[in-house]
Amino acid sequence: INFKDPQFAEDYIFKAVMLPGARKPAAVLKPSDWEKSSNGRQWKPQLGFNRDRRPVHLDQAAFRTLG
């Protein structure tokens, strides 16, 4: 199989459009105005693909095992 790279003019501007049916991902970065609009709530970042992150609780035996 032979591939050939397409050639473009040096001043060519590639068109950037959102494809039909594409969805923007949810915002995961802390908004710059969070402190003003949060009513005292703490910021909880999204970790990985999991949106609903529950706090993990370990019992005393687990803490002793971890050292």
Coordinates of C-alpha atoms in Angstrom, one line a residue:
I1 CA 0.0 0.0 0.0
N2 CA 1.4 3.4 -1.0
F3 CA 0.3 6.5 0.7
K4 CA 0.7 10.0 -0.6
D5 CA 0.6 13.1 1.7
P6 CA -1.7 15.8 0.3
Q7 CA -0.1 19.0 -0.6
F8 CA -1.5 22.3 0.5
A9 CA -0.5 25.9 -0.2
E10 CA 1.6 27.4 2.6
D11 CA -1.2 30.0 3.4
Y12 CA -4.0 27.5 3.2
I13 CA -6.4 27.8 6.2
F14 CA -8.1 24.5 7.2
K15 CA -11.8 24.8 7.9
A16 CA -12.7 24.0 11.5
V17 CA -16.4 23.1 12.0
M18 CA -18.3 21.0 14.5
L19 CA -19.6 17.9 12.8
P20 CA -23.4 17.2 12.9
G21 CA -24.3 15.1 15.9
A22 CA -21.1 16.0 17.8
R23 CA -21.6 16.9 21.5
K24 CA -19.3 19.1 23.6
P25 CA -17.9 17.4 26.6
A26 CA -18.9 18.5 30.1
A27 CA -16.8 21.2 31.6
V28 CA -14.3 19.7 34.1
L29 CA -12.2 22.7 35.0
K30 CA -13.1 24.9 37.9
P31 CA -14.8 28.1 36.7
S32 CA -12.9 31.3 37.5
D33 CA -15.9 32.7 39.3
W34 CA -16.7 29.6 41.4
E35 CA -16.1 31.3 44.8
K36 CA -18.6 34.0 44.0
S37 CA -21.3 31.8 42.6
S38 CA -21.0 28.6 44.7
N39 CA -22.8 29.7 47.9
G40 CA -20.1 28.1 50.0
R41 CA -20.1 24.7 48.2
Q42 CA -16.7 23.0 47.8
W43 CA -15.4 22.4 44.3
K44 CA -15.4 18.7 43.3
P45 CA -13.4 18.1 40.1
Q46 CA -14.4 15.3 37.7
L47 CA -11.9 12.5 37.8
G48 CA -11.6 10.4 34.7
F49 CA -14.9 9.5 33.0
N50 CA -16.9 9.2 36.3
R51 CA -19.1 12.2 36.8
D52 CA -20.7 11.1 40.1
R53 CA -17.8 10.6 42.5
R54 CA -18.8 9.2 45.9
P55 CA -16.6 9.7 48.9
V56 CA -14.9 6.4 49.9
H57 CA -15.0 5.3 53.5
L58 CA -12.5 2.7 54.9
D59 CA -13.1 1.0 58.3
Q60 CA -10.5 0.9 61.0
A61 CA -9.1 -2.5 59.8
A62 CA -8.4 -1.1 56.4
F63 CA -6.5 1.8 57.9
R64 CA -4.4 -0.5 60.0
T65 CA -3.6 -2.6 56.9
L66 CA -2.5 0.5 55.0
G67 CA -0.3 1.4 57.8

